[in-house]
PDB file of C-alpha atoms in Angstrom:
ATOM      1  CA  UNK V  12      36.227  77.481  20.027  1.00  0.00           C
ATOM      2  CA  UNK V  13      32.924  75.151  19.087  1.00  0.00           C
ATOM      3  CA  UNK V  14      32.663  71.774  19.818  1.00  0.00           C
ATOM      4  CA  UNK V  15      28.595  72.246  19.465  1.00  0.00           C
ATOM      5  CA  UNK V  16      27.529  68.339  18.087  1.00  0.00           C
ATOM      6  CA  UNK V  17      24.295  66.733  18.035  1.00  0.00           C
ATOM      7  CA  UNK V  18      26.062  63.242  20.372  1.00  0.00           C
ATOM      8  CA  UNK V  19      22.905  62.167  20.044  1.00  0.00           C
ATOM      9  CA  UNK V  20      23.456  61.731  16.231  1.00  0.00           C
ATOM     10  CA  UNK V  21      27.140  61.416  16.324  1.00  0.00           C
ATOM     11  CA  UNK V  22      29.288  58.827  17.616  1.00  0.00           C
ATOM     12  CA  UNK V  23      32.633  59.792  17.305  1.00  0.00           C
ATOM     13  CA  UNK V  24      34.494  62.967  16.161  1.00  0.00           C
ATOM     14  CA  UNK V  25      38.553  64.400  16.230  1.00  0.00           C
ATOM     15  CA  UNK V  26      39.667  67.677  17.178  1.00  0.00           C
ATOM     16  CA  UNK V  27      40.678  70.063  14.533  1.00  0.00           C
ATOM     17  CA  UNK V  28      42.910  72.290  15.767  1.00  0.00           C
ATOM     18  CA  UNK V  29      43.049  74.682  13.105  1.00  0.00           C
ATOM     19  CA  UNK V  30      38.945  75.379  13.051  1.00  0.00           C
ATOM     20  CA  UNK V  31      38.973  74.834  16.843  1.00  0.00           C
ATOM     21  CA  UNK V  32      36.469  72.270  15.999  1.00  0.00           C
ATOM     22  CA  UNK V  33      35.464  68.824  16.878  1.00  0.00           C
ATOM     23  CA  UNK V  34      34.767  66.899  13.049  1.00  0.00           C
ATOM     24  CA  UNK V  35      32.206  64.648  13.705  1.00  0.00           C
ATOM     25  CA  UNK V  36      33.329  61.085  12.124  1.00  0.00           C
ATOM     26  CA  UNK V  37      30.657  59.936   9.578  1.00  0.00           C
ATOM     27  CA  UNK V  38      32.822  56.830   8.184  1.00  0.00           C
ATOM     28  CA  UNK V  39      33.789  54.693  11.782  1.00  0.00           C
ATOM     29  CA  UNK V  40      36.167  52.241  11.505  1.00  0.00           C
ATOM     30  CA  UNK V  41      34.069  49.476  12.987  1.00  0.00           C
ATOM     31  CA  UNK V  42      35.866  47.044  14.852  1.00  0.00           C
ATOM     32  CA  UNK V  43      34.209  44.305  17.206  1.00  0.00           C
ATOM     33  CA  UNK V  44      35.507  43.028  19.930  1.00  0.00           C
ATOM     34  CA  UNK V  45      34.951  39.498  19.181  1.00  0.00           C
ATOM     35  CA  UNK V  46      37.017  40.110  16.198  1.00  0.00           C
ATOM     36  CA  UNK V  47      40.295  40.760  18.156  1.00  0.00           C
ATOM     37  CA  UNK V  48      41.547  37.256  18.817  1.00  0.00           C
ATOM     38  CA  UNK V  49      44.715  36.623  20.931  1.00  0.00           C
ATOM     39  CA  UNK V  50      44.074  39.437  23.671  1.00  0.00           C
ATOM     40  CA  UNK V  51      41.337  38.092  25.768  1.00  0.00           C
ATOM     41  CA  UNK V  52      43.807  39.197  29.111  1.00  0.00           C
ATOM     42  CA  UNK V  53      43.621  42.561  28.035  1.00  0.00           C
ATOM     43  CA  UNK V  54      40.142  42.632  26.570  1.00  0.00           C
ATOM     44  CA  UNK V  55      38.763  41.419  29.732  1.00  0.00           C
ATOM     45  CA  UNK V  56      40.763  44.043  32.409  1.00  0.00           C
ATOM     46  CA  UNK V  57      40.105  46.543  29.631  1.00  0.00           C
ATOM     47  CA  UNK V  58      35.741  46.235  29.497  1.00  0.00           C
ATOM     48  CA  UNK V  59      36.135  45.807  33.788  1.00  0.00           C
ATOM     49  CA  UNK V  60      37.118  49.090  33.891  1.00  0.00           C
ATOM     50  CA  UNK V  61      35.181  51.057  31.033  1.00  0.00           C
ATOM     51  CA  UNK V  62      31.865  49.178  32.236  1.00  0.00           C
ATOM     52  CA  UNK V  63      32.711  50.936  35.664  1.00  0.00           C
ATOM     53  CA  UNK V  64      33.017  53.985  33.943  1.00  0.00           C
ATOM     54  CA  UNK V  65      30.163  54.067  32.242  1.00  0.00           C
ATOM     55  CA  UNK V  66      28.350  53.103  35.848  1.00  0.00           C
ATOM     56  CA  UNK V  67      29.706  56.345  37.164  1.00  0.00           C
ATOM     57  CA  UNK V  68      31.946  53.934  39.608  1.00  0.00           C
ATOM     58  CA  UNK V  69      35.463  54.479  40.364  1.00  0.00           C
ATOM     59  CA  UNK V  70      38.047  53.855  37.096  1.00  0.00           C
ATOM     60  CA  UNK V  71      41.112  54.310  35.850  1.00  0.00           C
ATOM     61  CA  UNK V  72      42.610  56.051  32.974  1.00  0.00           C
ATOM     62  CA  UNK V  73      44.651  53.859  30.413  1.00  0.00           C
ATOM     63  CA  UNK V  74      47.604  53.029  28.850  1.00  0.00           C
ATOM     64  CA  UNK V  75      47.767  50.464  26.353  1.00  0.00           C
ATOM     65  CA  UNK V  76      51.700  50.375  25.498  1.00  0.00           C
ATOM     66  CA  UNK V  77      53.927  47.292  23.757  1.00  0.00           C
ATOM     67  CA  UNK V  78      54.923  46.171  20.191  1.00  0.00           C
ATOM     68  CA  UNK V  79      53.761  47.552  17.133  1.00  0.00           C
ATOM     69  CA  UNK V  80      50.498  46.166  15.386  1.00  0.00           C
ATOM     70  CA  UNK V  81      49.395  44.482  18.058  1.00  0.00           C
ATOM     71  CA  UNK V  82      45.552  45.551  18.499  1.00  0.00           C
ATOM     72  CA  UNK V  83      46.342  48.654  21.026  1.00  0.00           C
ATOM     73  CA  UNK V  84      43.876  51.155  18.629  1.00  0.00           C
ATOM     74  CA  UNK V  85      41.462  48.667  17.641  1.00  0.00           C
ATOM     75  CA  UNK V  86      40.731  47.525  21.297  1.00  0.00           C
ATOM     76  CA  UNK V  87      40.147  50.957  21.875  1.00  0.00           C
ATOM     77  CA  UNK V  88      37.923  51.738  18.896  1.00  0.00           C
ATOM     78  CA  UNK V  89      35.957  48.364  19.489  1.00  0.00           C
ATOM     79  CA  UNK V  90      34.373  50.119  22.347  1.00  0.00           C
ATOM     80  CA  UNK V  91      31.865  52.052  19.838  1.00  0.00           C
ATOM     81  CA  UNK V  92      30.242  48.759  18.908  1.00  0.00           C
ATOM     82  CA  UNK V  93      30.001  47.422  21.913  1.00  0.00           C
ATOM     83  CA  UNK V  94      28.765  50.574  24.124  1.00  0.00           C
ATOM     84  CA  UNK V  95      27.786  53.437  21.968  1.00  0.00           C
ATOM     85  CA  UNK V  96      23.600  52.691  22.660  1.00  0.00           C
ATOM     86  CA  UNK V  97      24.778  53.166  26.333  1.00  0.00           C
ATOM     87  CA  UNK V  98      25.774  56.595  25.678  1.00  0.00           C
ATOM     88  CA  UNK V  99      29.685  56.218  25.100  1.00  0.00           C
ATOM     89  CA  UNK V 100      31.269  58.376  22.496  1.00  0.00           C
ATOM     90  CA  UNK V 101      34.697  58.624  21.081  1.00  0.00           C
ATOM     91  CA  UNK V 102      37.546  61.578  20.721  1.00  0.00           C
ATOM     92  CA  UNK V 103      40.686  61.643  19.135  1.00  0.00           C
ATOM     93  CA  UNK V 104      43.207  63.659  19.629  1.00  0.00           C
ATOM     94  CA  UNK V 105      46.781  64.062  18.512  1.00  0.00           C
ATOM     95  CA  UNK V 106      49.722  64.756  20.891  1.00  0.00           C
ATOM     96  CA  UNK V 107      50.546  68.085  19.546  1.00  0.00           C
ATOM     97  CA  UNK V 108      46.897  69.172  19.942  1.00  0.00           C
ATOM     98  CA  UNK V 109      46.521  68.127  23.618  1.00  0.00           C
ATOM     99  CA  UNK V 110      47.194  71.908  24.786  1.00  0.00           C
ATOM    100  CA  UNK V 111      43.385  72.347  23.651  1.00  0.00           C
ATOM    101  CA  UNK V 112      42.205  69.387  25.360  1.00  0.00           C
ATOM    102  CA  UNK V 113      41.318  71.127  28.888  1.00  0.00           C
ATOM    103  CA  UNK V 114      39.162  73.765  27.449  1.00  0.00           C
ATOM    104  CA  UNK V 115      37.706  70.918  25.362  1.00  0.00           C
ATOM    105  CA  UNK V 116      36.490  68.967  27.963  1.00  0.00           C
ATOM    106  CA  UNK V 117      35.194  72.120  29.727  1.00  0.00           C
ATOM    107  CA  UNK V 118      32.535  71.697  27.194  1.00  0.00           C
ATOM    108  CA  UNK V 119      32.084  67.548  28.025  1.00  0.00           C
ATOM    109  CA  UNK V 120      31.748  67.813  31.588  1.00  0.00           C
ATOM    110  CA  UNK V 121      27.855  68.595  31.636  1.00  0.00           C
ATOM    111  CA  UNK V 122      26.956  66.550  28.954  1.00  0.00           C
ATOM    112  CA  UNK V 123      24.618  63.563  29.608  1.00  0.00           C
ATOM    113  CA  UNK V 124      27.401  61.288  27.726  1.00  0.00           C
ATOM    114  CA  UNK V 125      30.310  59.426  28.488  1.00  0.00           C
ATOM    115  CA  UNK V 126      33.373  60.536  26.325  1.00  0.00           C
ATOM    116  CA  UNK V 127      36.334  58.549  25.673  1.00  0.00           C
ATOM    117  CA  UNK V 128      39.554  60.461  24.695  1.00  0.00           C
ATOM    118  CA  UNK V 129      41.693  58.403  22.285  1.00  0.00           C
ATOM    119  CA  UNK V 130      45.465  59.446  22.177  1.00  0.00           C
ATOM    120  CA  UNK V 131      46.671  56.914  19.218  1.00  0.00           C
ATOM    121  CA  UNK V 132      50.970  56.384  19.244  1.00  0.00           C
ATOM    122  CA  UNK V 133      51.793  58.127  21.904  1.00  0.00           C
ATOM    123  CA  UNK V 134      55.492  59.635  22.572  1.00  0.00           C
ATOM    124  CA  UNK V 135      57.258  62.423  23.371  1.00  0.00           C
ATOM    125  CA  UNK V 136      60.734  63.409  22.217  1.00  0.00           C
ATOM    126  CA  UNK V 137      63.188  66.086  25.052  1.00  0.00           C
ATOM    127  CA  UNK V 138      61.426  69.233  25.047  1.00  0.00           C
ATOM    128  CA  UNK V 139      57.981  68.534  24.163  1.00  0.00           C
ATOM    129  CA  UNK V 140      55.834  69.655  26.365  1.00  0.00           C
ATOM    130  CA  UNK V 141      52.655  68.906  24.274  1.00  0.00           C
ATOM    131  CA  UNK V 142      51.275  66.496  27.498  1.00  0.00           C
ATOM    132  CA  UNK V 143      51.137  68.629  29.879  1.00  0.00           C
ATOM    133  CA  UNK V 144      47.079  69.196  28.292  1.00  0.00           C
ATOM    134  CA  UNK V 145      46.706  66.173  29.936  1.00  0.00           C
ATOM    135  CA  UNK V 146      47.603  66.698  33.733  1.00  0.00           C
ATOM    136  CA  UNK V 147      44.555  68.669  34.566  1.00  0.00           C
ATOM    137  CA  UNK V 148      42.329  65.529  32.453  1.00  0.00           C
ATOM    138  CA  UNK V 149      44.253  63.068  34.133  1.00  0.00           C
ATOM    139  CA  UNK V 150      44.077  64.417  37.535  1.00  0.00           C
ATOM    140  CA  UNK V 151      42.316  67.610  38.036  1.00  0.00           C
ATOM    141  CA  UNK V 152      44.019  70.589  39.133  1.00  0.00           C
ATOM    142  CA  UNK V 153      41.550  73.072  41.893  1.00  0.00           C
ATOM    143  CA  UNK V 154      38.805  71.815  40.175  1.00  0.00           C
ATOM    144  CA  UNK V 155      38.258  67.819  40.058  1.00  0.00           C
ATOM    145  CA  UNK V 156      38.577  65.767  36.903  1.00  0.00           C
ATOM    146  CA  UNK V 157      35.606  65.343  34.863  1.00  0.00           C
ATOM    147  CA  UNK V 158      33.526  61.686  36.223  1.00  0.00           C
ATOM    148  CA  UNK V 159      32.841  61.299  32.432  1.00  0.00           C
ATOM    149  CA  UNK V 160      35.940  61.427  30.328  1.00  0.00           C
ATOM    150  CA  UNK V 161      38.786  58.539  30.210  1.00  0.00           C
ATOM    151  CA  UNK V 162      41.777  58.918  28.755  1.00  0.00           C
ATOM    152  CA  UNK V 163      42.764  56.183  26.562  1.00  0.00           C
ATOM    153  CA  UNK V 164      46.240  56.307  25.422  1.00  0.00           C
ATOM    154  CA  UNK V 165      48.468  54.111  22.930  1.00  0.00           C
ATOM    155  CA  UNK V 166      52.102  54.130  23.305  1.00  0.00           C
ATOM    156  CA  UNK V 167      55.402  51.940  21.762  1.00  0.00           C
ATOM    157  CA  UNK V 168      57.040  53.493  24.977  1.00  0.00           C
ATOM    158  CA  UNK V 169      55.706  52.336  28.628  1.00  0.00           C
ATOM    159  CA  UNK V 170      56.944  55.506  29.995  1.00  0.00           C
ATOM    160  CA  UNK V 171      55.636  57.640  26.872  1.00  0.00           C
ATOM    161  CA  UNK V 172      58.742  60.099  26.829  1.00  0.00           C
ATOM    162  CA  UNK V 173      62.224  58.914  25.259  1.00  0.00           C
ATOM    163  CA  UNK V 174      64.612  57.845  27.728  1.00  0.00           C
ATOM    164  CA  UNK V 175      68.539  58.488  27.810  1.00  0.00           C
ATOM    165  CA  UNK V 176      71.682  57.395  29.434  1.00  0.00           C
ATOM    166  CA  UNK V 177      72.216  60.758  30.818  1.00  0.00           C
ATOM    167  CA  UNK V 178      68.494  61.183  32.402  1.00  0.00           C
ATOM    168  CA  UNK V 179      69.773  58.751  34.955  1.00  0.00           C
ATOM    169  CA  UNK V 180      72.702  60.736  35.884  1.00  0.00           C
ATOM    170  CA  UNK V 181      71.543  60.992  39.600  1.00  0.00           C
ATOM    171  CA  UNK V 182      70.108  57.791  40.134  1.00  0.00           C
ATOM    172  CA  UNK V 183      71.151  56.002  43.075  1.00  0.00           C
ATOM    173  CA  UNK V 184      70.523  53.330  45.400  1.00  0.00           C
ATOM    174  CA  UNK V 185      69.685  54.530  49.085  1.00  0.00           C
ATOM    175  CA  UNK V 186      69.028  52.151  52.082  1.00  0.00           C
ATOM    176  CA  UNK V 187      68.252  49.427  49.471  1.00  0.00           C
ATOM    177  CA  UNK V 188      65.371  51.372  47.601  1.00  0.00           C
ATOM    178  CA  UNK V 189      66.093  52.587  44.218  1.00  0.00           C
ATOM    179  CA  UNK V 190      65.574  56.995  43.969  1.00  0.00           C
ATOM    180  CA  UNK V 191      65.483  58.290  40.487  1.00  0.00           C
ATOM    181  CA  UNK V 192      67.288  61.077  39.123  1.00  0.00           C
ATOM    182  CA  UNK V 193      64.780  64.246  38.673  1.00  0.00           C
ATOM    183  CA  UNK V 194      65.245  63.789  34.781  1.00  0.00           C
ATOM    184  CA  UNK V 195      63.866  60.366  35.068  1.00  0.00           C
ATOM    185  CA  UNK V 196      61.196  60.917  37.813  1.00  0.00           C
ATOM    186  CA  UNK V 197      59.782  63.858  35.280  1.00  0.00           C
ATOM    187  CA  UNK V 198      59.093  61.564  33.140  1.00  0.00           C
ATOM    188  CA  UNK V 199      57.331  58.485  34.477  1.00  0.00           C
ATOM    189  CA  UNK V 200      55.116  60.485  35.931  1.00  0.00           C
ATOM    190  CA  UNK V 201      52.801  61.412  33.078  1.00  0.00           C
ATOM    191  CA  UNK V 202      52.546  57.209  33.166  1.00  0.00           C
ATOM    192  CA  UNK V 203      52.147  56.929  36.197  1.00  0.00           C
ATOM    193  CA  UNK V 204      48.771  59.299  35.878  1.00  0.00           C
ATOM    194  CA  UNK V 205      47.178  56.563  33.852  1.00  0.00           C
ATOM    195  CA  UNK V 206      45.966  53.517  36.608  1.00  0.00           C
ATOM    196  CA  UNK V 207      45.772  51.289  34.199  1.00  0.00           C
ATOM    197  CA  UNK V 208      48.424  49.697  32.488  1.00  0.00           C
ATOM    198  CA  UNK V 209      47.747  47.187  29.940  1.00  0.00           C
ATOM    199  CA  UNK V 210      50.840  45.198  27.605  1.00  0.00           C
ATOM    200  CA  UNK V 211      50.653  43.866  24.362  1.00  0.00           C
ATOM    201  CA  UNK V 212      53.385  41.696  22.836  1.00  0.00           C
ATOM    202  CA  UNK V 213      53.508  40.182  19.739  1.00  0.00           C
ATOM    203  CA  UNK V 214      52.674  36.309  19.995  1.00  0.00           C
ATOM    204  CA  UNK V 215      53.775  33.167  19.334  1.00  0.00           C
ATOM    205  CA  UNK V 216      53.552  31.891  15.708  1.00  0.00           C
ATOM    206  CA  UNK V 217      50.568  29.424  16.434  1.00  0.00           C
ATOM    207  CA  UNK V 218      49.016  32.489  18.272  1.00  0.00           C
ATOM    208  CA  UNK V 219      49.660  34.308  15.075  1.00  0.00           C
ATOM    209  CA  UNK V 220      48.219  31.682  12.651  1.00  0.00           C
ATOM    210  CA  UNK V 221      45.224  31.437  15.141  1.00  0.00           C
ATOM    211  CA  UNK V 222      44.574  35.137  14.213  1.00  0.00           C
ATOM    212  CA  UNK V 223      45.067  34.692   9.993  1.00  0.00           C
ATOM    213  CA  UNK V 224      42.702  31.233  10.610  1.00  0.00           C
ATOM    214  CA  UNK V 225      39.951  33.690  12.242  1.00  0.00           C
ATOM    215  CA  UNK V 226      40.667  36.106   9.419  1.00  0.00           C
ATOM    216  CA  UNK V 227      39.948  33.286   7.232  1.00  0.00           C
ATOM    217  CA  UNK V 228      36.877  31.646   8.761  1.00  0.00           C
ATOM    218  CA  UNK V 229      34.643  31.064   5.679  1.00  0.00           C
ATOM    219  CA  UNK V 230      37.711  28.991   4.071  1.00  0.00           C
ATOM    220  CA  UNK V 231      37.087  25.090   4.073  1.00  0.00           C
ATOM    221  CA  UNK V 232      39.980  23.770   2.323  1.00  0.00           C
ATOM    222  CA  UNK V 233      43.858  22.056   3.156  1.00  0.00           C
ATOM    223  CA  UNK V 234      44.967  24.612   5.840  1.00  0.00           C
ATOM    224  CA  UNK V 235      48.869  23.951   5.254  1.00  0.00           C
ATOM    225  CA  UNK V 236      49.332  26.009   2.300  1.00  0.00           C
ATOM    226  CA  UNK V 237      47.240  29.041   4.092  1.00  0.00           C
ATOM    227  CA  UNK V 238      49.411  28.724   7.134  1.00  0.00           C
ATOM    228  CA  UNK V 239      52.214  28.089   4.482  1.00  0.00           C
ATOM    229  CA  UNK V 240      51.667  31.425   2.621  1.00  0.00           C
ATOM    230  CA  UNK V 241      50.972  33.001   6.341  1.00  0.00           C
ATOM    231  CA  UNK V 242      54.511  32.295   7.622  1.00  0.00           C
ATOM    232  CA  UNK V 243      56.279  33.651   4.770  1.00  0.00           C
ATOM    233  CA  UNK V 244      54.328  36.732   4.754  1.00  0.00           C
ATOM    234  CA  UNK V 245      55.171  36.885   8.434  1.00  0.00           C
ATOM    235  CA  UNK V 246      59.077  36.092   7.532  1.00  0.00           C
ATOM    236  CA  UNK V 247      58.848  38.892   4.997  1.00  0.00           C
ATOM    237  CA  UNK V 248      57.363  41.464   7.633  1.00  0.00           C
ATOM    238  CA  UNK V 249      59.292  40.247  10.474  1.00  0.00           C
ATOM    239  CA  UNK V 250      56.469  40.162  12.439  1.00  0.00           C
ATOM    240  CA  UNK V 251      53.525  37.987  13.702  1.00  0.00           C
ATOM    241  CA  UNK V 252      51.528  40.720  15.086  1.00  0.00           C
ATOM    242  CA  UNK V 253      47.638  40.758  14.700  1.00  0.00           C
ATOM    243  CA  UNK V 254      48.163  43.478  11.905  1.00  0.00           C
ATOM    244  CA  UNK V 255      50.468  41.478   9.568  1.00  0.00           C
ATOM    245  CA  UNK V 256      47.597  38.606  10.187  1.00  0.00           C
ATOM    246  CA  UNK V 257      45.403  41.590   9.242  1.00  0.00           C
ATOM    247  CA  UNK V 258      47.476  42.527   6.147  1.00  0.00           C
ATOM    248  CA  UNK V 259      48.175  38.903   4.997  1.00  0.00           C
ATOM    249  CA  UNK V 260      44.449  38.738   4.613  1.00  0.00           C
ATOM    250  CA  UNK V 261      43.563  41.567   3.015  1.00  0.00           C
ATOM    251  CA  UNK V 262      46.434  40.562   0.251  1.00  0.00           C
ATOM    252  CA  UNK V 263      45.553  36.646  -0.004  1.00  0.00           C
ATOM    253  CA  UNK V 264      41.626  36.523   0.590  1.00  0.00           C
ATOM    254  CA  UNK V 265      40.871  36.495  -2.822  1.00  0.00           C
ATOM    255  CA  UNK V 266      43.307  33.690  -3.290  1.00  0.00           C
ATOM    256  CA  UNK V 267      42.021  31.070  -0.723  1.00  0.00           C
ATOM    257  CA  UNK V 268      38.598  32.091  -0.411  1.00  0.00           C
ATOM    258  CA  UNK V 269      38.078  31.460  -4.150  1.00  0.00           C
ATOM    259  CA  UNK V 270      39.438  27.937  -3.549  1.00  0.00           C
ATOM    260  CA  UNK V 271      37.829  27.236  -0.619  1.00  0.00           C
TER     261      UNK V 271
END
């Protein structure tokens, strides 16, 4: 296994399982923070606990979970602009690659860097075992978890791993508190090893059009056709999610900037 990188030179990189490598990134997809509009809850929790991270102070590991499209990956990618001159880096890795992870950070632990482990979509069909490459990250097993590695995770799912009617078989209600069937309790906790929770849902239509107008900030003409145009692309999608704002722009810039 070699996950030798210059950091010093290299900002990001994803594990590639079949070299047993880490691929340093050379392209980022730069997102700013300032540029995610409509999440200022969740931006603001968020950068509490990374800056306490990167203070070597107590902090959490994270789960951003909710709707589709709305901001969960960039929030976590905007942390490059933001603190990459104070020594963060970034790390993907895929779910079915996570049984590597461990030996991977092995390698992190004595670096002079702080290392943010990005698990993008998040979820876990019965019989997939692929987390379990996180418990010893997440927790530490005889030896304590590294002080400078954070899990980030993205998930549809709040409890990561696909519920079903007959998980619950088992579940009952005992002196008024509610005890969960072993199925069930197998299961939340791989989410309950992340402390911090964060949810995203997809806004309210204004909220929406207050994304496409920041999207759309060098255009100085009659705003009702934009939002016009907006709507309908939203109706069309069937959602109003920050990436449909995202996508609406990319497919109508060149139509209202020119007439702006």
């Amino acid at each position: 296994m070699s996950t030798l990188i210059s950091w010093e030179k290299t900002q990001a990189a994803i594990w590639r399982p079949k070299k047993q490598t880490l691929r340093p990134v050379r392209e980022i997809d730069a997102v700013r923070l300032e540029d995610l509009v409509g999440m200022e809850r969740q931006k603001e929790v968020f950068l509490v606990n990374v800056e306490q991270f990167l203070a070597k102070r107590p902090f959490n590991h994270v789960l951003l979970w909710g709707a589709r499209g709305t901001g969960k990956s960039s929030l976590v990618k905007a942390l490059l602009c933001q603190y990459a001159d104070q020594g963060l880096r970034l790390i993907e890795f895929s779910k079915e690659d996570l049984k590597d992870l461990p030996e991977v950070v092995d390698e992190l632990r004595e670096l002079p860097y702080w290392f943010v482990v990005f698990c993008d979509d998040f979820s876990f069909e019965e019989g997939d075992t692929s987390y379990k490459g996180l418990k010893p990250v997440l927790e530490g097993s005889i030896e304590s978890p590294p002080c400078n590695v954070m899990v980030c995770a993205t998930s549809n799912r709040r409890h990561l791993v696909a519920e079903h009617v007959r998980d619950n078989v088992g579940t009952r209600v005992l002196e008024r508190e509610l005890h969960y069937s072993d199925a069930v309790e197998e299961k939340i906790s791989l989410s309950d090893r992340f402390g911090l929770w964060l949810s995203f849902y997809q806004g309210t239509q204004q909220e929406y059009l207050d994304i496409v107008e920041h999207y759309f900030k060098d255009y100085q003409g009659d705003k009702t056709p934009l939002h016009l145009a907006a709507k309908q692309f939203a109706a069309s999608r069937a959602s109003r999610s920050g990436r449909t704002a995202k996508q609406f722009y990319n497919a109508y810039a060149s139509v209202f900037l020119k007439k702006g």
